[in-house]
mmCIF file with all atom_site columns, C-alpha atoms in Angstrom:
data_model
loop_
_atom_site.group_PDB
_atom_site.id
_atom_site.type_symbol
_atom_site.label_atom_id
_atom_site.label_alt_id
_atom_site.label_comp_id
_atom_site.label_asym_id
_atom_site.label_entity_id
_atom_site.label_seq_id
_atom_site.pdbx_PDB_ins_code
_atom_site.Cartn_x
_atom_site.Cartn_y
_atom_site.Cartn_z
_atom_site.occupancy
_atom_site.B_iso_or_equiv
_atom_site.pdbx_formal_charge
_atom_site.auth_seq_id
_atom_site.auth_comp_id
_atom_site.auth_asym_id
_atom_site.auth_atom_id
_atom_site.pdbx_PDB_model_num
ATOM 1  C CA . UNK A 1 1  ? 104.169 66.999 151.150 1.00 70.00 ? 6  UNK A CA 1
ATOM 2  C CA . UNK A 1 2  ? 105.074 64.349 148.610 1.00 85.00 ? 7  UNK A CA 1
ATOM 3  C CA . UNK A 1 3  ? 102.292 62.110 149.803 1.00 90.00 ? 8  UNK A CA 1
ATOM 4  C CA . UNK A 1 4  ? 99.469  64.529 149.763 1.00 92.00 ? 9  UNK A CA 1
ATOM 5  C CA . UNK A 1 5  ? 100.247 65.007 146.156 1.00 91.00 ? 10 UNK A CA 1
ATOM 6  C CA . UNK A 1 6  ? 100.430 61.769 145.281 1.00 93.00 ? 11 UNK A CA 1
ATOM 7  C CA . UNK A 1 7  ? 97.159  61.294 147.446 1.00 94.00 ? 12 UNK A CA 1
ATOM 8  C CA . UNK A 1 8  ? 94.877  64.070 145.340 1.00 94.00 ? 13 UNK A CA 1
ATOM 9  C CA . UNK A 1 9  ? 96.730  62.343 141.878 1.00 92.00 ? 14 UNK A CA 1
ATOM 10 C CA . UNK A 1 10 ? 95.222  58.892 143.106 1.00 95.00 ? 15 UNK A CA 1
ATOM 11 C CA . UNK A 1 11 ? 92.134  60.027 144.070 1.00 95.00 ? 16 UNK A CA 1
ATOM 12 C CA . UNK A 1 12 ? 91.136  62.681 141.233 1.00 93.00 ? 17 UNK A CA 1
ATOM 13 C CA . UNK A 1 13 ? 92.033  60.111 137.863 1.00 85.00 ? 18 UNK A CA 1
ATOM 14 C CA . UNK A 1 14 ? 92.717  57.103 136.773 1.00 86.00 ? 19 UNK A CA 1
ATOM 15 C CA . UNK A 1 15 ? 96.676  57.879 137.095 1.00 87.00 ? 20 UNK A CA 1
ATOM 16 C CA . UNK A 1 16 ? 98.999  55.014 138.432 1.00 90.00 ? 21 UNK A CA 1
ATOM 17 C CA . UNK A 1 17 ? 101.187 57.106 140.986 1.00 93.00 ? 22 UNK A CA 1
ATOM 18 C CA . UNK A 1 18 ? 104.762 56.368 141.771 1.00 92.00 ? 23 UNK A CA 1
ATOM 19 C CA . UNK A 1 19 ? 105.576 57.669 145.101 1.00 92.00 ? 24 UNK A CA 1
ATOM 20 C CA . UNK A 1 20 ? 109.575 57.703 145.316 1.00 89.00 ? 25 UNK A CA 1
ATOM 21 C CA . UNK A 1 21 ? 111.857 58.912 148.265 1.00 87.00 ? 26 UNK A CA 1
ATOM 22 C CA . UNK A 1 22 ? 115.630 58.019 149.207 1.00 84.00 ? 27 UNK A CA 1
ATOM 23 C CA . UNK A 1 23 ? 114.922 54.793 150.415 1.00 89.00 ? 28 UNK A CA 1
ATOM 24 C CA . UNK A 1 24 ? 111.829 52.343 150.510 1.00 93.00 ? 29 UNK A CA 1
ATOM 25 C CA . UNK A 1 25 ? 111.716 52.497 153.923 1.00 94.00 ? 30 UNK A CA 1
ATOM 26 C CA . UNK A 1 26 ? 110.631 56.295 153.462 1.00 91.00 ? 31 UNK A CA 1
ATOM 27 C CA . UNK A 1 27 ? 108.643 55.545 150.340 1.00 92.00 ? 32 UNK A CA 1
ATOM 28 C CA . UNK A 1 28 ? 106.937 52.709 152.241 1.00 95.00 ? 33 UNK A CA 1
ATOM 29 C CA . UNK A 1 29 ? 105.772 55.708 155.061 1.00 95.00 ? 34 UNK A CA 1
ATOM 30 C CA . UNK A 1 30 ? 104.715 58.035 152.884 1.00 94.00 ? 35 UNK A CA 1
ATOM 31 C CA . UNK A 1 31 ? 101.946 55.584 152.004 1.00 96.00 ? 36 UNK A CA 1
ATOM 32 C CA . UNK A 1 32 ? 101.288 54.652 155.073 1.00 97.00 ? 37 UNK A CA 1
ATOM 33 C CA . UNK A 1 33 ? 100.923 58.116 155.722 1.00 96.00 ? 38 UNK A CA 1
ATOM 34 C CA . UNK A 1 34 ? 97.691  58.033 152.644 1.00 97.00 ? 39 UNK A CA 1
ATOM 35 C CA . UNK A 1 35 ? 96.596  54.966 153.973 1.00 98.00 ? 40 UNK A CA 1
ATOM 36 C CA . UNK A 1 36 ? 95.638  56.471 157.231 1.00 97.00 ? 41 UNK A CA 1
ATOM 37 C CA . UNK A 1 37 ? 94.157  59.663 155.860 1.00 97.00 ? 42 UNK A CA 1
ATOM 38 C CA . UNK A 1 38 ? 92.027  58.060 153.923 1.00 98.00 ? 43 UNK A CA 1
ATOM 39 C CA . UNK A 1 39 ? 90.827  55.551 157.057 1.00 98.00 ? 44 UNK A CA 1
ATOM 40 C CA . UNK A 1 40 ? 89.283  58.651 158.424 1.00 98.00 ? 45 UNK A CA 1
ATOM 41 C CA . UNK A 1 41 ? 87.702  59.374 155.123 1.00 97.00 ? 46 UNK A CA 1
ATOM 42 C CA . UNK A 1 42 ? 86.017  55.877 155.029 1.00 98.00 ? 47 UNK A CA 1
ATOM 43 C CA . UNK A 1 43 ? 85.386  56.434 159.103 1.00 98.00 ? 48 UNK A CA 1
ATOM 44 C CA . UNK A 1 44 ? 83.555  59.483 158.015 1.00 98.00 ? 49 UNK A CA 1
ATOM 45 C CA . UNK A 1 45 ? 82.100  58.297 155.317 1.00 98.00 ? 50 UNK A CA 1
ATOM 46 C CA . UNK A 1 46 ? 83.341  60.461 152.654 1.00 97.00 ? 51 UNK A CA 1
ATOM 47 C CA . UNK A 1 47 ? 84.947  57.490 150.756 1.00 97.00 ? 52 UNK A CA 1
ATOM 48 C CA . UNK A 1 48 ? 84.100  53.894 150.922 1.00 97.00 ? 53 UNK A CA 1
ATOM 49 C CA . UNK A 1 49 ? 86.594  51.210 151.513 1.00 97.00 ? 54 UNK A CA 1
ATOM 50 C CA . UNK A 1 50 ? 86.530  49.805 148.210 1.00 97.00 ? 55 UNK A CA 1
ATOM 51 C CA . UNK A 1 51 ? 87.322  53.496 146.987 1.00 97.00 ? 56 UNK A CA 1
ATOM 52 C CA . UNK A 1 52 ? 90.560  53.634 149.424 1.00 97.00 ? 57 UNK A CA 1
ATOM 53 C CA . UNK A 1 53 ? 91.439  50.540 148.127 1.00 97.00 ? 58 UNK A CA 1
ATOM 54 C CA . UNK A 1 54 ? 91.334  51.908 144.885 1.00 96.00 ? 59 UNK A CA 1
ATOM 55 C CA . UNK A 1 55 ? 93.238  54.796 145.360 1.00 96.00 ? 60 UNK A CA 1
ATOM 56 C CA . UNK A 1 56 ? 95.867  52.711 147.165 1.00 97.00 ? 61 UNK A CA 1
ATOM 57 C CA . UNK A 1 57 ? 96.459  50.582 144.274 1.00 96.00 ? 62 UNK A CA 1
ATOM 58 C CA . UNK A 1 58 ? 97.002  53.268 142.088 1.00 95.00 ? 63 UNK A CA 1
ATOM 59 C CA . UNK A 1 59 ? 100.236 53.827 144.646 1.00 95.00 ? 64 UNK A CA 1
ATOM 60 C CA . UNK A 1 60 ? 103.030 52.196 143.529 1.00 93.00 ? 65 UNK A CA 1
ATOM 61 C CA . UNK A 1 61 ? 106.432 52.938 145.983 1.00 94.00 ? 66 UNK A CA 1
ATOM 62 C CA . UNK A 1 62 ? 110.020 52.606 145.353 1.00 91.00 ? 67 UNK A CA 1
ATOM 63 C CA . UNK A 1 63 ? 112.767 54.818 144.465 1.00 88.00 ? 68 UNK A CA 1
ATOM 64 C CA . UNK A 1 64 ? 114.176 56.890 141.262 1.00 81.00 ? 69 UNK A CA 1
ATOM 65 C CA . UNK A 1 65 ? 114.636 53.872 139.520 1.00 83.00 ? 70 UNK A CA 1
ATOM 66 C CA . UNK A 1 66 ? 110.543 53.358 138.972 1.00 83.00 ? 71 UNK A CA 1
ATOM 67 C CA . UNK A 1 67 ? 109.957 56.382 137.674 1.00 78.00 ? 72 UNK A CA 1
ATOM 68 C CA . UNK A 1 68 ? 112.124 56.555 134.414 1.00 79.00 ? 73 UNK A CA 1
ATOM 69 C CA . UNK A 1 69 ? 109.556 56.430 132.029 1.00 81.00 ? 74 UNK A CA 1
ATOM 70 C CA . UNK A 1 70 ? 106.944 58.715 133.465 1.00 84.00 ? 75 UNK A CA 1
ATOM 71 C CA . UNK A 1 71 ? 104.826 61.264 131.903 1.00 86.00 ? 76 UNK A CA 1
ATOM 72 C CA . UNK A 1 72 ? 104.989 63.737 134.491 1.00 86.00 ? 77 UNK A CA 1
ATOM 73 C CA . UNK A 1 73 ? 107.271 63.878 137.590 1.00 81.00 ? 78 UNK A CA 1
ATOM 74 C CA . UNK A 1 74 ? 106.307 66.313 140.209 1.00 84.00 ? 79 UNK A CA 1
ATOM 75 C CA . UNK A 1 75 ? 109.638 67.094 142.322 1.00 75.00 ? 80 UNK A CA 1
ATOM 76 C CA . UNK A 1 76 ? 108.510 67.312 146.079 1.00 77.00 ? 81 UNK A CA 1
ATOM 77 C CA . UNK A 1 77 ? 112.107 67.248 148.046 1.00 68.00 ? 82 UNK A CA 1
ATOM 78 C CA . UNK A 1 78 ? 112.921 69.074 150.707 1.00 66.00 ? 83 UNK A CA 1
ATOM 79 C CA . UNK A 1 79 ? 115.074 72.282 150.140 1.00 66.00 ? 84 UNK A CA 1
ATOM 80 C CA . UNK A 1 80 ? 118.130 71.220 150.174 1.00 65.00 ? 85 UNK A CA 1
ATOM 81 C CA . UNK A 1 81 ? 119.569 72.068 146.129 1.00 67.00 ? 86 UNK A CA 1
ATOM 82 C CA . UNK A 1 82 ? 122.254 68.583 146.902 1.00 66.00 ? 87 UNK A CA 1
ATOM 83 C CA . UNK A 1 83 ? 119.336 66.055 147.156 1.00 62.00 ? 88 UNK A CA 1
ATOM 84 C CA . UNK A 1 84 ? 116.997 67.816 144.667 1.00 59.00 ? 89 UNK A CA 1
ATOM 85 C CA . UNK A 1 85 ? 119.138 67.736 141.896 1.00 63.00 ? 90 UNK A CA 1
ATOM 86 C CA . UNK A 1 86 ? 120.092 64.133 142.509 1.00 61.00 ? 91 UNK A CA 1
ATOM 87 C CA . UNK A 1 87 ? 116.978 62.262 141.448 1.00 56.00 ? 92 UNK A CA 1
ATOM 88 C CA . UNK A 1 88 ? 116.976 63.855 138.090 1.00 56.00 ? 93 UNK A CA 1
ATOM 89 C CA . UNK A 1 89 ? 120.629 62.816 137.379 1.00 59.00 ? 94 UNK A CA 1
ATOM 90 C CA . UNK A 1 90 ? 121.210 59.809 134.422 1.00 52.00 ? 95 UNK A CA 1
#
């Protein structure tokens, strides 16, 4: 779910995006995840490829630590109350 939001943020504004998770690893698959969605846009010609590439630079990954002086954090984890309090914390 994270990724699709971070997908419509990149591709409706100007916005640079950080897409967090618990690790990088994750991070790094949630935009892999975008990056293949929008290969089937440019396949079907909705976007160009200079537009995904675009979007996908808007995409920056990593984990809580990029994020600390965002204007607007959109909290996408998964129900469990332990790990959705914990990237707010400090």
């Amino acid at each position: 779910m994270g990724s699709g939001i971070a997908q419509v943020f990149a591709m409706n504004g100007n916005y640079s995006i950080y897409l967090c998770d618990l690790t990088e690893e994750l991070a790094e698959k949630g935009k892999k995840s975008i990056d293949k969605t929008l290969a089937y846009q440019v396949k079907k010609g909705k976007i160009t490829d200079s537009e995904k590439n675009a979007i996908l630079d808007r995409i920056t990954i990593g984990t809580k630590e990029i994020f600390k002086d965002a204007d607007l954090i959109i909290e996408a984890v998964k129900e469990n109350m332990k790990i959705k309090k914990k990237p707010l914390k400090n």
